[in-house]
Amino acid sequence: MRAIRHGFGAIASVAVLITGTAVATEMRAAPAPSDELPATAPATGEPEDFGASCRTVVEGSHVTAHCSNPYPRTDRVRLHVECDRWWDVDSDSAPVEVGPADYAQVTGRCWKEVRSAWITHEPADPAPAAGPPPGALPGPPPVRSS
């Protein structure tokens, strides 16, 4: 009986040792993180981040959307409410502008139950151009030789 216990203990010890070696080998094989971080994000040609963060709350037949805009561009949000009953009229709110670092609350309702509610976003102002900033002075006139 004693030989069986020693044999089992030896097998368990070898299994633990092999598992530990395999884990250590995988950890050494993983690439080390780069010490150098890029100074700026690469230019992708994509528009900058945009859009207010909104959450909708449905209480019975009333819907409220709470939107806050963390971005520097103004966002125009609309609340859309789809009612559950076929005879109940679905509704879309008027556009509400949420400026930078601003908050807006938009409400809608159905006569009876609400099936779904969602928010749509659209930029209220055009994307900034890649040219010189507005109000910049023009450079010197070109020199012409005769």
Tab-separated table of N, CA and C in Angstrom:
chain	number	residue	atom	x	y	z
A	1	MET	N	0.817	-1.184	0.000
A	1	MET	CA	0.000	0.000	0.000
A	1	MET	C	0.861	1.248	0.000
A	2	ARG	N	1.957	1.191	0.767
A	2	ARG	CA	2.841	2.338	0.857
A	2	ARG	C	3.485	2.622	-0.507
A	3	ALA	N	3.805	1.614	-1.284
A	3	ALA	CA	4.422	1.781	-2.595
A	3	ALA	C	3.459	2.479	-3.556
A	4	ILE	N	2.181	2.200	-3.424
A	4	ILE	CA	1.193	2.833	-4.299
A	4	ILE	C	1.108	4.329	-3.988
A	5	ARG	N	1.120	4.691	-2.707
A	5	ARG	CA	1.065	6.106	-2.343
A	5	ARG	C	2.290	6.856	-2.856
A	6	HIS	N	3.467	6.255	-2.700
A	6	HIS	CA	4.693	6.898	-3.185
A	6	HIS	C	4.657	7.029	-4.711
A	7	GLY	N	4.132	6.008	-5.379
A	7	GLY	CA	4.039	6.035	-6.847
A	7	GLY	C	3.098	7.134	-7.326
A	8	PHE	N	1.966	7.268	-6.650
A	8	PHE	CA	1.008	8.319	-7.019
A	8	PHE	C	1.592	9.705	-6.762
A	9	GLY	N	2.285	9.846	-5.641
A	9	GLY	CA	2.906	11.129	-5.320
A	9	GLY	C	3.971	11.500	-6.336
A	10	ALA	N	4.723	10.511	-6.802
A	10	ALA	CA	5.757	10.777	-7.805
A	10	ALA	C	5.136	11.196	-9.124
A	11	ILE	N	4.058	10.537	-9.524
A	11	ILE	CA	3.376	10.879	-10.785
A	11	ILE	C	2.769	12.278	-10.691
A	12	ALA	N	2.157	12.600	-9.566
A	12	ALA	CA	1.564	13.933	-9.394
A	12	ALA	C	2.641	15.001	-9.408
A	13	SER	N	3.782	14.721	-8.790
A	13	SER	CA	4.882	15.697	-8.772
A	13	SER	C	5.418	15.937	-10.173
A	14	VAL	N	5.562	14.880	-10.953
A	14	VAL	CA	6.061	15.012	-12.324
A	14	VAL	C	5.056	15.788	-13.170
A	15	ALA	N	3.752	15.531	-12.992
A	15	ALA	CA	2.734	16.241	-13.755
A	15	ALA	C	2.759	17.732	-13.446
A	16	VAL	N	2.892	18.098	-12.178
A	16	VAL	CA	2.962	19.508	-11.788
A	16	VAL	C	4.211	20.151	-12.362
A	17	LEU	N	5.320	19.447	-12.326
A	17	LEU	CA	6.576	19.964	-12.850
A	17	LEU	C	6.489	20.205	-14.356
A	18	ILE	N	5.907	19.275	-15.097
A	18	ILE	CA	5.760	19.426	-16.552
A	18	ILE	C	4.833	20.587	-16.876
A	19	THR	N	3.725	20.706	-16.161
A	19	THR	CA	2.788	21.808	-16.400
A	19	THR	C	3.450	23.147	-16.124
A	20	GLY	N	4.204	23.237	-15.032
A	20	GLY	CA	4.889	24.492	-14.702
A	20	GLY	C	5.928	24.854	-15.742
A	21	THR	N	6.643	23.869	-16.261
A	21	THR	CA	7.638	24.124	-17.303
A	21	THR	C	6.970	24.607	-18.584
A	22	ALA	N	5.836	24.001	-18.954
A	22	ALA	CA	5.128	24.399	-20.168
A	22	ALA	C	4.623	25.839	-20.052
A	23	VAL	N	4.090	26.198	-18.902
A	23	VAL	CA	3.588	27.558	-18.691
A	23	VAL	C	4.733	28.558	-18.743
A	24	ALA	N	5.848	28.243	-18.111
A	24	ALA	CA	7.001	29.142	-18.114
A	24	ALA	C	7.543	29.321	-19.523
A	25	THR	N	7.562	28.258	-20.328
A	25	THR	CA	8.044	28.355	-21.710
A	25	THR	C	7.132	29.259	-22.525
A	26	GLU	N	5.819	29.129	-22.361
A	26	GLU	CA	4.884	29.989	-23.103
A	26	GLU	C	5.023	31.435	-22.693
A	27	MET	N	5.277	31.688	-21.416
A	27	MET	CA	5.421	33.068	-20.962
A	27	MET	C	6.683	33.689	-21.537
A	28	ARG	N	7.766	32.899	-21.675
A	28	ARG	CA	8.992	33.425	-22.266
A	28	ARG	C	8.834	33.627	-23.757
A	29	ALA	N	7.984	32.833	-24.427
A	29	ALA	CA	7.813	32.931	-25.865
A	29	ALA	C	6.948	34.120	-26.258
A	30	ALA	N	6.150	34.645	-25.344
A	30	ALA	CA	5.293	35.787	-25.660
A	30	ALA	C	6.149	37.019	-25.921
A	31	PRO	N	5.796	37.815	-26.939
A	31	PRO	CA	6.601	38.996	-27.235
A	31	PRO	C	6.487	40.022	-26.114
A	32	ALA	N	7.583	40.679	-25.842
A	32	ALA	CA	7.594	41.714	-24.809
A	32	ALA	C	6.917	42.967	-25.347
A	33	PRO	N	6.234	43.718	-24.496
A	33	PRO	CA	5.607	44.948	-24.977
A	33	PRO	C	6.680	45.948	-25.395
A	34	SER	N	6.337	46.734	-26.382
A	34	SER	CA	7.283	47.717	-26.898
A	34	SER	C	7.484	48.832	-25.876
A	35	ASP	N	8.748	49.185	-25.654
A	35	ASP	CA	9.044	50.282	-24.739
A	35	ASP	C	8.712	51.630	-25.351
A	36	GLU	N	8.716	51.687	-26.674
A	36	GLU	CA	8.472	52.941	-27.370
A	36	GLU	C	7.013	53.017	-27.786
A	37	LEU	N	6.315	54.035	-27.363
A	37	LEU	CA	4.941	54.260	-27.775
A	37	LEU	C	4.924	55.337	-28.848
A	38	PRO	N	4.033	55.236	-29.816
A	38	PRO	CA	3.980	56.279	-30.836
A	38	PRO	C	3.594	57.615	-30.213
A	39	ALA	N	4.205	58.696	-30.715
A	39	ALA	CA	3.939	60.033	-30.174
A	39	ALA	C	2.520	60.476	-30.490
A	40	THR	N	2.042	60.151	-31.670
A	40	THR	CA	0.686	60.515	-32.067
A	40	THR	C	0.047	59.328	-32.766
A	41	ALA	N	-1.248	59.340	-32.800
A	41	ALA	CA	-1.959	58.284	-33.499
A	41	ALA	C	-1.763	58.473	-34.998
A	42	PRO	N	-1.694	57.400	-35.758
A	42	PRO	CA	-1.511	57.551	-37.194
A	42	PRO	C	-2.737	58.192	-37.837
A	43	ALA	N	-2.496	59.010	-38.849
A	43	ALA	CA	-3.597	59.663	-39.557
A	43	ALA	C	-4.292	58.620	-40.417
A	44	THR	N	-5.581	58.462	-40.224
A	44	THR	CA	-6.320	57.441	-40.955
A	44	THR	C	-7.250	58.024	-42.001
A	45	GLY	N	-7.454	59.312	-41.986
A	45	GLY	CA	-8.385	59.913	-42.925
A	45	GLY	C	-9.828	59.786	-42.467
A	46	GLU	N	-10.051	59.098	-41.358
A	46	GLU	CA	-11.391	58.947	-40.804
A	46	GLU	C	-11.779	60.230	-40.077
A	47	PRO	N	-13.074	60.551	-40.037
A	47	PRO	CA	-13.482	61.732	-39.270
A	47	PRO	C	-13.222	61.514	-37.785
A	48	GLU	N	-13.085	62.605	-37.050
A	48	GLU	CA	-12.826	62.504	-35.621
A	48	GLU	C	-14.011	61.877	-34.903
A	49	ASP	N	-13.777	61.445	-33.685
A	49	ASP	CA	-14.860	60.844	-32.911
A	49	ASP	C	-16.000	61.842	-32.797
A	50	PHE	N	-17.202	61.330	-32.851
A	50	PHE	CA	-18.373	62.194	-32.889
A	50	PHE	C	-19.553	61.433	-32.314
A	51	GLY	N	-20.462	62.152	-31.709
A	51	GLY	CA	-21.711	61.561	-31.276
A	51	GLY	C	-21.895	61.593	-29.775
A	52	ALA	N	-23.028	62.106	-29.364
A	52	ALA	CA	-23.349	62.151	-27.948
A	52	ALA	C	-23.607	60.741	-27.439
A	53	SER	N	-23.313	60.532	-26.182
A	53	SER	CA	-23.586	59.262	-25.531
A	53	SER	C	-25.004	59.346	-24.960
A	54	CYS	N	-25.881	58.450	-25.400
A	54	CYS	CA	-27.283	58.514	-24.981
A	54	CYS	C	-27.719	57.208	-24.340
A	55	ARG	N	-28.630	57.324	-23.388
A	55	ARG	CA	-29.280	56.143	-22.822
A	55	ARG	C	-30.771	56.438	-22.775
A	56	THR	N	-31.572	55.425	-23.088
A	56	THR	CA	-33.023	55.596	-23.093
A	56	THR	C	-33.619	54.862	-21.908
A	57	VAL	N	-34.657	55.458	-21.347
A	57	VAL	CA	-35.378	54.881	-20.224
A	57	VAL	C	-36.849	54.808	-20.615
A	58	VAL	N	-37.435	53.606	-20.517
A	58	VAL	CA	-38.852	53.416	-20.827
A	58	VAL	C	-39.579	53.178	-19.515
A	59	GLU	N	-40.557	54.019	-19.225
A	59	GLU	CA	-41.399	53.880	-18.023
A	59	GLU	C	-42.851	53.864	-18.477
A	60	GLY	N	-43.403	52.659	-18.577
A	60	GLY	CA	-44.783	52.520	-19.046
A	60	GLY	C	-44.872	52.911	-20.513
A	61	SER	N	-45.625	53.972	-20.806
A	61	SER	CA	-45.765	54.427	-22.189
A	61	SER	C	-44.892	55.641	-22.496
A	62	HIS	N	-44.074	56.057	-21.549
A	62	HIS	CA	-43.206	57.233	-21.732
A	62	HIS	C	-41.749	56.803	-21.944
A	63	VAL	N	-41.063	57.496	-22.868
A	63	VAL	CA	-39.653	57.225	-23.153
A	63	VAL	C	-38.879	58.518	-22.945
A	64	THR	N	-37.744	58.427	-22.252
A	64	THR	CA	-36.868	59.577	-22.054
A	64	THR	C	-35.467	59.180	-22.480
A	65	ALA	N	-34.838	60.023	-23.284
A	65	ALA	CA	-33.449	59.813	-23.692
A	65	ALA	C	-32.598	60.868	-23.012
A	66	HIS	N	-31.537	60.432	-22.349
A	66	HIS	CA	-30.589	61.331	-21.689
A	66	HIS	C	-29.299	61.284	-22.506
A	67	CYS	N	-28.889	62.411	-23.079
A	67	CYS	CA	-27.713	62.447	-23.947
A	67	CYS	C	-26.702	63.462	-23.423
A	68	SER	N	-25.420	63.067	-23.414
A	68	SER	CA	-24.349	64.001	-23.084
A	68	SER	C	-23.271	63.862	-24.157
A	69	ASN	N	-22.683	64.988	-24.544
A	69	ASN	CA	-21.739	65.017	-25.652
A	69	ASN	C	-20.333	65.330	-25.145
A	70	PRO	N	-19.422	64.353	-25.148
A	70	PRO	CA	-18.060	64.604	-24.681
A	70	PRO	C	-17.135	65.120	-25.780
A	71	TYR	N	-17.618	65.235	-27.010
A	71	TYR	CA	-16.765	65.585	-28.145
A	71	TYR	C	-16.859	67.068	-28.489
A	72	PRO	N	-15.879	67.594	-29.254
A	72	PRO	CA	-15.861	69.032	-29.557
A	72	PRO	C	-16.827	69.457	-30.650
A	73	ARG	N	-17.490	68.515	-31.317
A	73	ARG	CA	-18.461	68.886	-32.361
A	73	ARG	C	-19.881	68.739	-31.839
A	74	THR	N	-20.769	69.599	-32.305
A	74	THR	CA	-22.174	69.552	-31.910
A	74	THR	C	-22.865	68.377	-32.598
A	75	ASP	N	-23.660	67.642	-31.834
A	75	ASP	CA	-24.396	66.482	-32.330
A	75	ASP	C	-25.878	66.816	-32.347
A	76	ARG	N	-26.549	66.417	-33.422
A	76	ARG	CA	-27.999	66.617	-33.523
A	76	ARG	C	-28.647	65.254	-33.326
A	77	VAL	N	-29.404	65.093	-32.228
A	77	VAL	CA	-30.011	63.806	-31.891
A	77	VAL	C	-31.518	63.855	-32.088
A	78	ARG	N	-32.097	62.679	-32.406
A	78	ARG	CA	-33.547	62.534	-32.521
A	78	ARG	C	-33.953	61.241	-31.845
A	79	LEU	N	-35.047	61.278	-31.123
A	79	LEU	CA	-35.599	60.096	-30.469
A	79	LEU	C	-36.699	59.521	-31.351
A	80	HIS	N	-36.621	58.215	-31.594
A	80	HIS	CA	-37.628	57.511	-32.393
A	80	HIS	C	-38.302	56.484	-31.487
A	81	VAL	N	-39.631	56.507	-31.442
A	81	VAL	CA	-40.396	55.605	-30.579
A	81	VAL	C	-41.334	54.780	-31.449
A	82	GLU	N	-41.245	53.453	-31.322
A	82	GLU	CA	-42.135	52.544	-32.026
A	82	GLU	C	-43.083	51.942	-30.999
A	83	CYS	N	-44.370	52.115	-31.233
A	83	CYS	CA	-45.382	51.639	-30.291
A	83	CYS	C	-45.756	50.186	-30.583
A	84	ASP	N	-46.205	49.464	-29.549
A	84	ASP	CA	-46.497	48.041	-29.661
A	84	ASP	C	-47.821	47.773	-30.378
A	85	ARG	N	-48.831	48.576	-30.126
A	85	ARG	CA	-50.157	48.351	-30.721
A	85	ARG	C	-50.183	48.835	-32.175
A	86	TRP	N	-50.872	48.127	-33.030
A	86	TRP	CA	-50.911	48.493	-34.451
A	86	TRP	C	-51.600	49.832	-34.676
A	87	TRP	N	-52.524	50.201	-33.814
A	87	TRP	CA	-53.268	51.438	-33.997
A	87	TRP	C	-52.587	52.632	-33.336
A	88	ASP	N	-51.548	52.370	-32.550
A	88	ASP	CA	-50.838	53.448	-31.854
A	88	ASP	C	-49.822	54.078	-32.809
A	89	VAL	N	-49.765	55.387	-32.827
A	89	VAL	CA	-48.919	56.111	-33.778
A	89	VAL	C	-47.467	56.152	-33.296
A	90	ASP	N	-46.530	55.684	-34.150
A	90	ASP	CA	-45.102	55.797	-33.844
A	90	ASP	C	-44.707	57.269	-33.971
A	91	SER	N	-43.629	57.657	-33.285
A	91	SER	CA	-43.251	59.075	-33.321
A	91	SER	C	-41.748	59.258	-33.446
A	92	ASP	N	-41.367	60.388	-34.047
A	92	ASP	CA	-39.983	60.825	-34.154
A	92	ASP	C	-39.929	62.238	-33.595
A	93	SER	N	-38.971	62.495	-32.717
A	93	SER	CA	-38.875	63.827	-32.122
A	93	SER	C	-38.251	64.809	-33.102
A	94	ALA	N	-38.382	66.062	-32.776
A	94	ALA	CA	-37.679	67.094	-33.526
A	94	ALA	C	-36.190	66.977	-33.198
A	95	PRO	N	-35.307	67.380	-34.113
A	95	PRO	CA	-33.869	67.307	-33.810
A	95	PRO	C	-33.508	68.233	-32.654
A	96	VAL	N	-32.645	67.727	-31.768
A	96	VAL	CA	-32.169	68.506	-30.622
A	96	VAL	C	-30.650	68.561	-30.713
A	97	GLU	N	-30.091	69.778	-30.667
A	97	GLU	CA	-28.644	69.927	-30.760
A	97	GLU	C	-28.018	69.800	-29.369
A	98	VAL	N	-26.989	68.938	-29.291
A	98	VAL	CA	-26.249	68.738	-28.050
A	98	VAL	C	-24.833	69.245	-28.319
A	99	GLY	N	-24.504	70.396	-27.745
A	99	GLY	CA	-23.206	71.015	-27.969
A	99	GLY	C	-22.099	70.290	-27.231
A	100	PRO	N	-20.847	70.715	-27.474
A	100	PRO	CA	-19.721	70.107	-26.764
A	100	PRO	C	-19.881	70.256	-25.251
A	101	ALA	N	-19.635	69.185	-24.526
A	101	ALA	CA	-19.748	69.159	-23.059
A	101	ALA	C	-21.131	69.600	-22.585
A	102	ASP	N	-22.151	69.280	-23.378
A	102	ASP	CA	-23.521	69.688	-23.049
A	102	ASP	C	-24.375	68.440	-22.809
A	103	TYR	N	-25.581	68.653	-22.280
A	103	TYR	CA	-26.511	67.588	-21.925
A	103	TYR	C	-27.882	67.941	-22.479
A	104	ALA	N	-28.618	66.951	-22.967
A	104	ALA	CA	-29.978	67.177	-23.450
A	104	ALA	C	-30.852	66.007	-23.032
A	105	GLN	N	-32.125	66.303	-22.870
A	105	GLN	CA	-33.112	65.280	-22.523
A	105	GLN	C	-34.230	65.374	-23.546
A	106	VAL	N	-34.559	64.251	-24.187
A	106	VAL	CA	-35.596	64.204	-25.216
A	106	VAL	C	-36.631	63.174	-24.775
A	107	THR	N	-37.909	63.525	-24.931
A	107	THR	CA	-38.970	62.615	-24.491
A	107	THR	C	-39.908	62.271	-25.642
A	108	GLY	N	-40.570	61.127	-25.513
A	108	GLY	CA	-41.583	60.680	-26.462
A	108	GLY	C	-42.515	59.738	-25.729
A	109	ARG	N	-43.618	59.368	-26.397
A	109	ARG	CA	-44.558	58.472	-25.720
A	109	ARG	C	-45.464	57.769	-26.703
A	110	CYS	N	-46.101	56.726	-26.228
A	110	CYS	CA	-47.144	56.003	-26.940
A	110	CYS	C	-48.422	56.087	-26.100
A	111	TRP	N	-49.559	55.712	-26.683
A	111	TRP	CA	-50.789	55.672	-25.900
A	111	TRP	C	-50.750	54.484	-24.942
A	112	LYS	N	-50.242	53.369	-25.443
A	112	LYS	CA	-50.151	52.149	-24.614
A	112	LYS	C	-48.682	51.761	-24.476
A	113	GLU	N	-48.333	50.506	-24.795
A	113	GLU	CA	-46.978	49.992	-24.581
A	113	GLU	C	-45.993	50.467	-25.657
A	114	VAL	N	-44.734	50.561	-25.255
A	114	VAL	CA	-43.646	50.919	-26.170
A	114	VAL	C	-42.980	49.632	-26.640
A	115	ARG	N	-42.835	49.464	-27.954
A	115	ARG	CA	-42.141	48.292	-28.495
A	115	ARG	C	-40.631	48.517	-28.490
A	116	SER	N	-40.184	49.661	-29.021
A	116	SER	CA	-38.754	49.962	-29.037
A	116	SER	C	-38.546	51.474	-29.131
A	117	ALA	N	-37.352	51.887	-28.747
A	117	ALA	CA	-36.981	53.295	-28.817
A	117	ALA	C	-35.494	53.364	-29.132
A	118	TRP	N	-35.107	54.301	-29.987
A	118	TRP	CA	-33.701	54.455	-30.343
A	118	TRP	C	-33.401	55.903	-30.686
A	119	ILE	N	-32.112	56.198	-30.710
A	119	ILE	CA	-31.618	57.550	-30.982
A	119	ILE	C	-30.836	57.523	-32.285
A	120	THR	N	-31.000	58.569	-33.116
A	120	THR	CA	-30.144	58.734	-34.286
A	120	THR	C	-29.318	59.996	-34.103
A	121	HIS	N	-28.127	60.010	-34.717
A	121	HIS	CA	-27.180	61.115	-34.581
A	121	HIS	C	-26.834	61.650	-35.960
A	122	GLU	N	-26.611	62.948	-36.032
A	122	GLU	CA	-26.074	63.555	-37.250
A	122	GLU	C	-25.307	64.808	-36.843
A	123	PRO	N	-24.208	65.105	-37.540
A	123	PRO	CA	-23.435	66.290	-37.164
A	123	PRO	C	-24.228	67.561	-37.437
A	124	ALA	N	-24.204	68.481	-36.497
A	124	ALA	CA	-24.922	69.741	-36.678
A	124	ALA	C	-24.086	70.740	-37.453
A	125	ASP	N	-22.770	70.572	-37.425
A	125	ASP	CA	-21.889	71.467	-38.165
A	125	ASP	C	-20.977	70.618	-39.040
A	126	PRO	N	-20.499	71.154	-40.147
A	126	PRO	CA	-19.633	70.357	-41.019
A	126	PRO	C	-18.309	70.038	-40.343
A	127	ALA	N	-17.674	68.982	-40.815
A	127	ALA	CA	-16.369	68.581	-40.276
A	127	ALA	C	-15.346	69.671	-40.559
A	128	PRO	N	-14.404	69.898	-39.657
A	128	PRO	CA	-13.402	70.935	-39.897
A	128	PRO	C	-12.548	70.589	-41.107
A	129	ALA	N	-12.241	71.619	-41.901
A	129	ALA	CA	-11.430	71.440	-43.095
A	129	ALA	C	-9.973	71.255	-42.698
A	130	ALA	N	-9.210	70.640	-43.590
A	130	ALA	CA	-7.806	70.377	-43.298
A	130	ALA	C	-6.918	71.570	-43.651
A	131	GLY	N	-7.484	72.660	-44.123
A	131	GLY	CA	-6.716	73.830	-44.543
A	131	GLY	C	-6.291	74.679	-43.362
A	132	PRO	N	-5.887	75.925	-43.631
A	132	PRO	CA	-5.464	76.821	-42.545
A	132	PRO	C	-6.642	77.161	-41.645
A	133	PRO	N	-6.376	77.501	-40.409
A	133	PRO	CA	-7.467	77.832	-39.497
A	133	PRO	C	-8.188	79.093	-39.961
A	134	PRO	N	-9.478	79.218	-39.631
A	134	PRO	CA	-10.213	80.406	-40.039
A	134	PRO	C	-9.587	81.655	-39.427
A	135	GLY	N	-9.531	82.709	-40.236
A	135	GLY	CA	-8.993	83.978	-39.755
A	135	GLY	C	-7.489	84.071	-39.883
A	136	ALA	N	-6.848	83.048	-40.474
A	136	ALA	CA	-5.392	83.089	-40.637
A	136	ALA	C	-5.047	84.082	-41.745
A	137	LEU	N	-3.969	84.777	-41.566
A	137	LEU	CA	-3.525	85.742	-42.563
A	137	LEU	C	-2.913	85.014	-43.748
A	138	PRO	N	-3.192	85.500	-44.955
A	138	PRO	CA	-2.586	84.849	-46.119
A	138	PRO	C	-1.082	85.109	-46.143
A	139	GLY	N	-0.362	84.233	-46.804
A	139	GLY	CA	1.085	84.382	-46.921
A	139	GLY	C	1.436	85.533	-47.855
A	140	PRO	N	2.729	85.814	-48.058
A	140	PRO	CA	3.135	86.889	-48.960
A	140	PRO	C	2.748	86.573	-50.386
A	141	PRO	N	2.502	87.618	-51.191
A	141	PRO	CA	2.122	87.379	-52.586
A	141	PRO	C	3.301	86.757	-53.337
A	142	PRO	N	3.003	85.979	-54.381
A	142	PRO	CA	4.072	85.363	-55.152
A	142	PRO	C	4.923	86.424	-55.848
A	143	VAL	N	6.212	86.174	-55.995
A	143	VAL	CA	7.127	87.085	-56.664
A	143	VAL	C	7.156	86.748	-58.126
A	144	ARG	N	6.955	87.781	-58.984
A	144	ARG	CA	6.967	87.569	-60.420
A	144	ARG	C	8.210	88.201	-61.008
A	145	SER	N	8.854	87.476	-61.841
A	145	SER	CA	10.021	88.071	-62.518
A	145	SER	C	9.633	88.484	-63.924
A	146	SER	N	10.212	89.574	-64.407
A	146	SER	CA	9.840	90.060	-65.737
A	146	SER	C	10.876	89.741	-66.772
